[in-house]
């Protein structure tokens, strides 16, 4: 069953494009990563899912119900977290949580909020105006989860949380997912998506580039080797690096070599020469993006 | 109820300040009534004031012979002016304040419809405005009994009720503006602005016969308080006009807000 379904979803802000013709569906039980750089249209899409804005054209369905008209009761099934998480400054965290619980027809005692507060080491008795961004984010998490929703729609949930808290948060998301909660979240951090998601969509400049299962994401099995040889200068030709990666780059004394599979062969070749520094990592989001983007462009050209 | 309580909580400080100022002025003016009313010299001096001031501030010496007259001229003017400003400010800020504070994404992703939020705000503000109206009326009557003589409590009630209707009309205009404004600060300026413009138009209209038509654009002119002092009932058409503006403004505001984008 599709929990979220977008058909040619388009939103313009006057002359500015928010998103254009986005087609995407999220099934029950998915942890779906929505990934893209600043200004890609992530928040624009999420605001339409939360009925904060309405599409210019195209449509969205949640749990099979179209959102062309307001459906406030549907929001009882949805937990959300906005990217900037602002709350009424003069109220305490607890007052905000009580207010939210009441809006769902619950009392705070009926919700798992105290358990979560302990988990995230969150002091709910302070006023919102004294909160740091991280604390506001924690309040946002509690506020978004207290009614035990079936679907979570989160806009950059981890920005502002320290690594430890990010980890606790991911753990919680995983647990919830095991209990059947569907999760849709946006981010520009690839590692978050890798850790958590079973499906991922890439968006850039308002257009959906690709949707795939995590295991099929092109480039996920690639590794980038950054190496500085003791002997100075561009050694791409001399050391035969082009045989490993014909597009190997050299900037400011560092060689960048991308390998797909056969990592040991590449390393054997490299370590024949004296090295001052080496690191091996997964391609950055930027690099993956560029690959996707270049590919799409050249596909377009060849047609 | 949850939303109404929230709005009252958000307006609490402004309500205490606004209510405090209005009640203070009412008590002050109410307790001074006899001092002015019995002071022939002072009234003569007032008669020499420019027409615009007399019209604007309600120094109608012809009715300054009773506590009711004093109420219609003095207390009434300050009360409408001040409560009008606060009520219009609240109305103008109803929707825009969440945009300004960034709390709109939180508020509108709760399981409340837009109209539920909107009308809860309207209801909460109506409650606060009505509370100040009733307290002002009670304090005026109390001052009348303590420091002067009251001939007709009914007349005083009608005078205050007329002011209350005018204040509601200002709120109605505020609800139209609230979806169009971009910050809470501009909402405050707009709220005070519409009341001041109305007040000044009425004042200018009093300057000269040739510009007396200006008063038709002023809500301050809608009720004839001098007639109320002479025992007339509240004008039905004036009540209908002010309440009409309130209801129409509220409805138009709701219509504009219903599908408005919540964006940063
Ligand atoms: N209120 C608005 N008015 C005009 N243009 C807007 C508005 N909101 C967003 N946009 C434009 O729509 C595009 C998508 O913005 P959006 O906020 O959805 O990006 P995002 O992917 O969430 O980025 P970020 O990572 O910075 O949060 C951007 O080009 C932005 O300039
Ligand atoms: Mg965003």
XYZ file of C-alpha atoms and ligand atoms in Angstrom:
599
model
C 0.000 0.000 0.000
C 1.220 3.484 -0.812
C 1.281 5.732 2.204
C 2.460 8.720 0.176
C 1.841 9.184 -3.510
C 2.739 12.256 -5.552
C 1.548 12.663 -9.105
C 3.266 15.311 -11.214
C 3.458 17.427 -8.108
C 4.355 20.991 -9.012
C 4.673 24.128 -6.942
C 5.613 27.580 -8.166
C 6.197 30.558 -5.896
C 5.257 33.298 -8.302
C 8.019 33.069 -10.862
C 10.243 30.870 -8.685
C 10.081 27.139 -9.067
C 9.653 25.162 -5.865
C 9.325 21.696 -7.430
C 8.267 20.486 -10.857
C 6.518 17.267 -11.867
C 7.587 15.165 -8.941
C 6.331 11.582 -9.095
C 7.106 9.552 -6.067
C 5.508 6.958 -3.858
C 6.361 5.693 -0.412
C 5.092 2.305 0.714
C 4.061 1.257 4.174
C 7.090 0.380 6.262
C 9.574 2.290 4.137
C 12.249 4.493 5.559
C 12.495 6.866 2.691
C 15.336 9.361 2.370
C 14.683 12.509 0.386
C 18.023 13.931 -0.399
C 19.130 17.107 -2.132
C 21.250 20.224 -1.771
C 20.022 23.613 -0.480
C 17.112 24.990 -2.440
C 16.380 21.643 -4.107
C 12.713 21.659 -3.122
C 12.711 19.311 -0.141
C 10.872 21.643 2.206
C 8.517 22.663 -0.580
C 7.505 19.029 -1.066
C 7.163 18.405 2.644
C 4.991 21.489 3.165
C 2.565 20.150 0.604
C 2.456 16.787 2.389
C 1.587 18.598 5.600
C -1.062 20.718 3.857
C 0.788 23.884 4.761
C 0.719 24.802 1.094
C -1.259 23.545 -1.862
C 0.215 22.381 -5.180
C 0.134 24.643 -8.224
C -0.673 21.508 -10.218
C -0.487 17.764 -9.789
C -1.655 15.998 -6.670
C -0.644 14.306 -3.433
C -2.319 11.429 -1.683
C -1.749 10.313 1.883
C -3.113 6.915 2.909
C -4.979 6.907 -0.381
C -6.765 10.192 0.319
C -6.155 13.140 -2.001
C -5.097 16.387 -0.322
C -6.778 18.885 -2.610
C -8.904 19.864 0.361
C -7.855 20.278 3.955
C -7.881 17.080 6.011
C -7.037 18.047 9.577
C -8.025 14.672 11.041
C -5.478 12.961 8.788
C -2.792 14.799 10.715
C -3.518 12.603 13.715
C -1.795 9.808 11.814
C 1.159 11.974 10.871
C 4.064 13.109 12.972
C 6.049 15.972 11.555
C 9.121 17.981 12.299
C 9.826 21.217 10.476
C 13.361 22.187 9.612
C 13.419 25.313 11.741
C 11.310 24.204 14.726
C 9.997 27.365 16.336
C 7.676 27.326 19.339
C 6.020 29.975 21.467
C 8.887 31.510 23.402
C 7.030 32.329 26.587
C 5.732 28.797 27.015
C 7.642 25.950 28.620
C 8.482 22.785 26.739
C 5.910 20.987 28.836
C 3.176 23.479 27.978
C 3.901 22.991 24.275
C 3.730 19.229 24.693
C 0.502 19.438 26.692
C -1.019 21.664 24.063
C -0.017 19.221 21.328
C -1.295 16.195 23.247
C -4.614 17.936 23.791
C -4.919 18.706 20.098
C -4.796 14.951 19.524
C -7.315 14.355 22.287
C -4.700 12.899 24.624
C -3.314 13.771 28.007
C 0.436 13.889 28.409
C 0.400 10.829 30.675
C -1.060 8.730 27.889
C 1.848 9.488 25.601
C 5.392 8.131 25.541
C 6.712 11.652 25.991
C 8.356 11.178 29.404
C 10.188 8.131 28.152
C 11.443 10.040 25.111
C 12.428 13.026 27.234
C 14.625 10.774 29.307
C 16.108 9.215 26.231
C 17.054 12.564 24.761
C 17.971 14.095 28.121
C 15.467 16.833 27.567
C 14.364 19.170 30.344
C 10.812 20.101 29.460
C 10.269 22.490 32.345
C 12.278 25.338 30.861
C 10.843 28.103 28.718
C 11.307 27.796 24.983
C 13.119 31.120 24.806
C 15.999 29.625 26.804
C 16.425 26.721 24.361
C 19.352 26.205 22.016
C 18.636 24.966 18.496
C 19.405 21.425 19.637
C 16.895 21.687 22.480
C 14.249 23.084 20.171
C 14.909 20.159 17.878
C 14.482 17.721 20.762
C 11.233 19.411 21.701
C 10.254 19.103 18.049
C 10.954 15.378 18.087
C 8.879 14.859 21.230
C 6.111 17.048 19.905
C 6.079 15.249 16.564
C 6.100 11.754 18.035
C 3.931 11.962 21.131
C 0.722 10.846 19.457
C 2.408 7.703 18.097
C 1.767 8.453 14.432
C 1.800 5.906 11.619
C 3.729 8.142 9.283
C 6.606 10.463 10.067
C 7.392 13.371 7.781
C 10.602 15.004 8.913
C 12.404 17.950 7.367
C 16.113 17.752 8.135
C 15.472 16.204 11.539
C 19.051 15.914 12.655
C 20.373 19.380 11.879
C 21.362 20.950 15.180
C 21.586 17.670 17.106
C 24.992 16.553 18.329
C 26.284 13.190 17.022
C 25.259 11.320 20.151
C 21.712 12.622 19.961
C 21.599 11.930 16.232
C 22.430 8.356 17.015
C 19.732 8.071 19.686
C 17.303 9.593 17.256
C 18.161 7.141 14.490
C 17.843 4.312 16.929
C 14.395 5.509 17.889
C 13.408 5.808 14.235
C 14.579 2.269 13.645
C 12.547 0.972 16.571
C 9.461 2.804 15.398
C 9.972 1.452 11.912
C 10.102 -2.084 13.302
C 6.689 -1.412 14.770
C 5.395 -0.519 11.325
C 5.857 3.245 11.218
C 6.597 4.648 7.767
C 9.248 7.365 7.686
C 9.864 10.019 5.062
C 12.671 12.400 5.794
C 14.752 14.972 3.999
C 18.412 15.616 4.483
C 21.521 16.708 2.708
C 23.726 14.284 4.581
C 24.275 11.106 2.604
C 25.575 9.075 5.516
C 22.229 9.485 7.304
C 20.457 8.022 4.333
C 22.931 5.201 4.098
C 22.571 4.267 7.722
C 18.835 4.346 7.856
C 16.956 4.164 4.599
C 15.746 1.368 2.435
C 14.733 3.739 -0.326
C 16.058 7.054 -1.471
C 15.145 9.823 -3.898
C 17.479 12.488 -5.206
C 16.138 15.937 -5.917
C 17.867 18.942 -7.377
C 16.582 22.303 -8.642
C 13.011 21.177 -8.099
C 13.317 18.051 -10.230
C 13.433 14.482 -9.024
C 16.554 12.914 -10.462
C 16.159 9.351 -9.376
C 14.336 7.103 -6.952
C 15.871 3.794 -6.032
C 16.311 1.145 -3.432
C 19.314 1.852 -1.306
C 21.151 -1.205 -2.570
C 20.777 -0.052 -6.153
C 22.037 3.465 -5.725
C 24.685 3.893 -8.349
C 28.016 4.798 -6.917
C 27.279 3.459 -3.469
C 29.881 0.747 -4.011
C 32.468 3.266 -5.134
C 35.395 4.406 -3.044
C 37.464 7.494 -3.462
C 41.162 7.226 -2.678
C 42.940 10.451 -1.821
C 46.666 10.005 -1.913
C 49.717 12.244 -1.549
C 52.969 10.725 -2.760
C 56.279 11.574 -1.168
C 57.618 12.516 -4.579
C 56.011 15.867 -5.410
C 54.036 16.680 -8.528
C 51.409 15.097 -10.747
C 52.133 11.369 -10.861
C 49.031 10.225 -12.711
C 50.960 9.212 -15.827
C 54.220 8.166 -14.197
C 52.637 5.800 -11.678
C 50.017 4.532 -14.104
C 47.059 5.776 -12.063
C 45.052 6.327 -15.232
C 44.834 2.557 -15.593
C 42.857 2.407 -12.361
C 40.708 5.470 -13.010
C 40.924 7.258 -16.370
C 39.324 10.325 -14.760
C 41.727 10.492 -11.831
C 42.207 14.079 -10.713
C 45.164 15.968 -9.302
C 44.802 19.148 -7.317
C 47.105 20.834 -4.815
C 49.381 17.834 -4.446
C 46.561 15.348 -3.852
C 45.506 12.635 -6.277
C 41.826 11.660 -6.334
C 41.166 8.195 -7.664
C 37.717 6.647 -7.834
C 37.498 2.869 -7.849
C 34.570 0.558 -8.312
C 35.158 -2.899 -6.827
C 38.773 -4.222 -7.131
C 39.954 -2.030 -4.283
C 42.899 -4.280 -3.429
C 44.309 -4.095 -6.959
C 44.172 -0.336 -6.905
C 45.849 -0.185 -3.530
C 48.586 -2.642 -4.570
C 49.375 -0.376 -7.474
C 49.484 2.739 -5.308
C 51.547 1.400 -2.422
C 54.430 0.536 -4.718
C 55.465 4.163 -4.265
C 56.328 6.040 -1.076
C 53.231 7.744 0.363
C 52.948 10.628 2.852
C 49.171 10.481 3.247
C 46.272 8.370 2.119
C 42.569 8.165 2.880
C 39.801 6.047 1.455
C 36.178 7.097 1.711
C 32.786 6.766 0.078
C 31.946 9.353 -2.524
C 30.456 12.495 -1.065
C 26.899 13.427 -1.781
C 28.197 16.118 -4.076
C 30.151 13.596 -6.126
C 27.194 11.242 -6.374
C 24.974 14.096 -7.393
C 27.317 15.229 -10.088
C 27.423 11.705 -11.475
C 23.653 11.457 -11.542
C 23.330 14.857 -12.996
C 25.987 14.427 -15.670
C 24.476 11.113 -16.622
C 21.013 12.580 -17.054
C 22.407 15.483 -19.072
C 24.361 13.242 -21.427
C 21.388 10.883 -21.771
C 19.377 13.908 -22.815
C 22.018 14.994 -25.327
C 22.396 11.639 -27.006
C 18.663 11.426 -27.717
C -10.947 25.433 23.851
C -7.285 24.476 23.609
C -6.754 27.049 20.856
C -8.746 29.770 22.610
C -6.647 29.274 25.724
C -3.500 29.463 23.653
C -4.547 32.797 22.142
C -5.415 34.207 25.550
C -2.028 33.073 26.817
C -0.322 34.743 23.857
C -2.233 38.004 24.384
C -2.042 37.928 28.170
C 0.625 40.577 28.523
C -0.928 42.916 25.992
C -4.330 42.417 27.608
C -3.059 43.323 31.069
C -1.264 46.412 29.764
C -4.158 47.517 27.556
C -6.836 46.769 30.104
C -4.812 48.447 32.836
C -4.350 51.661 30.862
C -7.998 51.846 29.852
C -9.340 51.151 33.322
C -6.891 53.613 34.837
C -8.014 56.400 32.500
C -11.646 55.551 33.072
C -11.239 55.706 36.834
C -9.239 58.932 36.584
C -11.718 60.688 34.317
C -14.677 59.281 36.214
C -13.414 60.580 39.529
C -12.696 64.039 38.080
C -16.174 64.431 36.588
C -17.672 66.697 39.223
C -14.604 68.883 39.392
C -15.125 69.829 35.752
C -18.884 69.779 35.695
C -19.121 72.275 38.574
C -16.419 74.519 37.225
C -18.153 77.128 35.053
C -14.950 78.967 34.228
C -13.312 75.841 32.962
C -16.286 74.986 30.767
C -16.239 78.495 29.342
C -12.621 78.070 28.492
C -13.336 74.741 26.855
C -15.962 76.392 24.716
C -13.207 78.515 23.164
C -11.345 75.435 21.952
C -11.101 74.950 18.189
C -14.046 73.045 16.747
C -11.811 70.220 15.621
C -10.626 69.581 19.167
C -14.132 69.810 20.537
C -15.360 67.343 17.950
C -12.382 65.036 18.221
C -12.153 64.848 21.988
C -15.862 65.208 22.632
C -15.755 68.455 24.652
C -19.397 69.200 23.977
C -20.198 71.753 26.611
C -23.904 71.478 25.826
C -23.973 67.990 27.319
C -21.436 68.645 30.052
C -24.129 69.101 32.606
C -24.434 65.570 33.862
C -22.260 62.582 34.574
C -23.797 60.875 31.530
C -22.725 63.822 29.394
C -19.271 63.686 30.850
C -19.095 59.963 30.097
C -20.178 60.477 26.489
C -17.608 63.199 25.951
C -14.586 62.202 27.947
C -14.557 58.592 29.088
C -16.100 57.387 25.843
C -13.524 59.053 23.610
C -10.509 57.691 25.441
C -12.038 54.273 25.863
C -12.901 53.876 22.176
C -9.525 55.229 21.147
C -7.519 52.983 23.449
C -9.574 49.808 23.291
C -9.903 50.336 19.530
C -6.121 50.426 19.202
C -5.586 47.284 21.264
C -8.404 45.317 19.650
C -7.296 46.319 16.155
C -3.705 45.394 16.978
C -4.779 41.975 18.201
C -6.936 41.430 15.141
C -4.208 42.558 12.745
C -1.735 40.189 14.405
C -4.089 37.177 14.563
C -2.540 35.234 11.722
C 0.627 37.109 10.888
C 2.167 36.691 14.333
C 2.745 32.975 13.796
C 4.395 33.697 10.473
C 6.619 36.181 12.256
C 7.538 33.856 15.113
C 7.971 30.860 12.812
C 5.391 28.925 14.823
C 3.025 28.566 11.874
C 4.466 25.239 10.721
C 3.903 23.820 14.186
C 0.424 25.236 14.619
C -0.967 24.281 11.228
C 0.406 20.760 11.239
C -1.709 19.954 14.308
C -5.046 18.255 13.662
C -6.933 21.556 13.648
C -8.399 23.030 10.506
C -7.320 26.484 9.432
C -10.759 27.868 10.178
C -10.752 26.303 13.615
C -7.522 28.149 14.408
C -8.826 31.363 12.890
C -12.173 31.445 14.643
C -10.627 30.423 17.951
C -8.467 33.515 17.702
C -11.492 35.643 16.861
C -13.390 34.169 19.812
C -10.524 34.679 22.250
C -10.149 38.300 21.180
C -13.882 38.862 21.428
C -13.713 37.545 24.966
C -10.844 39.864 25.931
C -12.417 42.894 24.281
C -15.765 42.191 25.926
C -14.105 41.791 29.313
C -12.516 45.230 29.042
C -15.807 46.696 27.814
C -17.710 45.295 30.795
C -15.057 46.349 33.305
C -14.945 49.855 31.859
C -18.707 50.090 32.130
C -18.658 48.870 35.740
C -15.891 51.265 36.740
C -17.660 54.170 35.068
C -20.870 53.417 36.933
C -18.959 52.972 40.184
C -17.227 56.341 39.696
C -20.566 57.935 38.933
C -22.058 56.707 42.159
C -18.992 57.495 44.229
C -17.964 60.888 42.881
C -21.003 62.275 41.088
C -24.684 61.516 40.496
C -26.019 59.073 37.965
C -29.458 59.656 36.481
C -29.539 56.679 34.157
C -27.313 53.621 34.236
C -29.024 52.578 31.016
C -27.708 55.666 29.214
C -24.191 54.937 30.396
C -24.527 51.352 29.250
C -25.666 52.446 25.792
C -22.786 54.891 25.501
C -20.299 52.159 26.382
C -22.040 49.658 24.146
C -21.837 52.079 21.223
C -18.095 52.323 21.845
C -17.846 48.541 22.029
C -19.523 48.164 18.631
C -17.097 50.653 17.123
C -14.197 48.707 18.601
C -15.569 45.512 17.053
C -15.729 47.211 13.677
C -12.027 48.088 14.030
C -11.333 44.424 14.776
C -13.254 43.444 11.650
C -10.990 45.637 9.535
C -8.014 44.088 11.333
C -9.072 40.563 10.323
C -9.056 41.540 6.667
C -5.537 42.913 7.033
C -4.024 40.105 9.085
C -3.572 37.681 6.196
C -2.026 40.385 4.042
C 0.587 41.686 6.479
C 4.115 40.346 6.748
C 5.225 40.924 10.307
C 3.854 41.426 13.767
C 5.365 44.878 13.859
C 3.499 45.956 10.758
C 0.354 44.478 12.333
C 0.787 46.758 15.339
C 1.286 49.801 13.134
C -1.693 48.872 11.005
C -3.890 48.373 14.074
C -3.016 51.710 15.622
C -3.092 53.277 12.153
C -6.667 52.412 11.287
C -7.933 53.715 14.604
C -5.892 56.911 14.366
C -6.980 57.614 10.813
C -10.580 57.179 11.841
C -10.096 59.461 14.833
C -8.303 62.165 12.835
C -10.891 62.097 10.058
C -13.573 62.761 12.617
C -11.508 65.560 14.115
C -10.784 67.175 10.760
C -14.440 66.947 9.829
C -15.147 69.146 12.827
C -12.839 71.897 11.557
C -15.101 73.325 8.909
C -18.469 72.749 7.250
C -16.820 72.149 3.871
C -14.965 69.067 5.089
C -17.682 67.728 7.360
C -18.274 64.901 4.860
C -14.954 63.418 6.011
C -16.682 62.143 9.101
C -18.690 59.719 6.993
C -15.457 57.767 6.631
C -14.861 57.710 10.353
C -16.159 55.029 12.661
C -16.063 57.546 15.503
C -18.950 59.369 13.898
C -21.266 56.377 13.535
C -23.072 56.802 16.854
C -24.556 60.097 17.987
C -23.506 60.100 21.635
C -25.189 63.451 22.277
C -28.527 61.865 21.388
C -27.741 58.968 23.721
C -27.188 61.424 26.556
C -30.598 62.923 25.861
C -32.111 59.545 26.463
C -32.438 58.170 22.955
C -31.898 54.453 22.464
C -29.028 52.981 20.520
C -29.382 53.642 16.806
C -30.280 50.357 15.125
C -28.713 51.344 11.833
C -25.449 52.363 13.488
C -25.338 49.121 15.434
C -26.058 47.179 12.253
C -23.336 49.060 10.376
C -20.621 48.454 12.972
C -21.541 44.832 13.595
C -21.840 44.386 9.833
C -18.250 45.566 9.381
C -17.154 43.197 12.152
C -18.893 40.167 10.691
C -17.992 40.926 7.091
C -14.354 41.589 8.017
C -14.148 38.370 9.987
C -15.683 36.386 7.141
C -13.440 37.956 4.512
C -10.374 37.297 6.649
C -11.397 33.648 7.009
C -11.880 33.346 3.272
C -8.475 34.862 2.516
C -6.745 32.664 5.074
C -8.380 29.339 4.274
C -6.013 28.368 1.503
C -3.152 30.708 2.108
C 0.320 29.205 1.762
C 2.311 28.733 4.935
C 5.817 29.437 3.689
C 8.998 30.841 5.076
N 8.344 31.460 -0.030
C 9.066 31.327 -1.135
N 9.022 32.270 -2.099
C 9.737 32.137 -3.233
N 10.538 31.113 -3.494
C 10.637 30.132 -2.601
C 9.909 30.181 -1.373
N 10.195 29.075 -0.663
C 11.055 28.367 -1.416
N 11.322 28.994 -2.582
C 12.213 28.502 -3.648
O 11.889 27.174 -3.934
C 13.051 26.399 -4.106
C 13.001 25.206 -3.187
O 13.105 25.628 -1.841
P 13.013 24.648 -0.606
O 12.912 25.475 0.609
O 11.958 23.649 -0.871
O 14.447 23.940 -0.649
P 15.077 22.858 0.319
O 15.406 21.681 -0.521
O 14.220 22.646 1.476
O 16.445 23.563 0.736
P 17.206 23.599 2.153
O 18.131 22.435 2.159
O 17.962 24.879 2.075
O 16.197 23.579 3.234
C 14.231 27.314 -3.846
O 14.777 27.669 -5.090
C 13.652 28.499 -3.165
O 14.310 29.665 -3.573
Mg 14.450 23.032 3.593
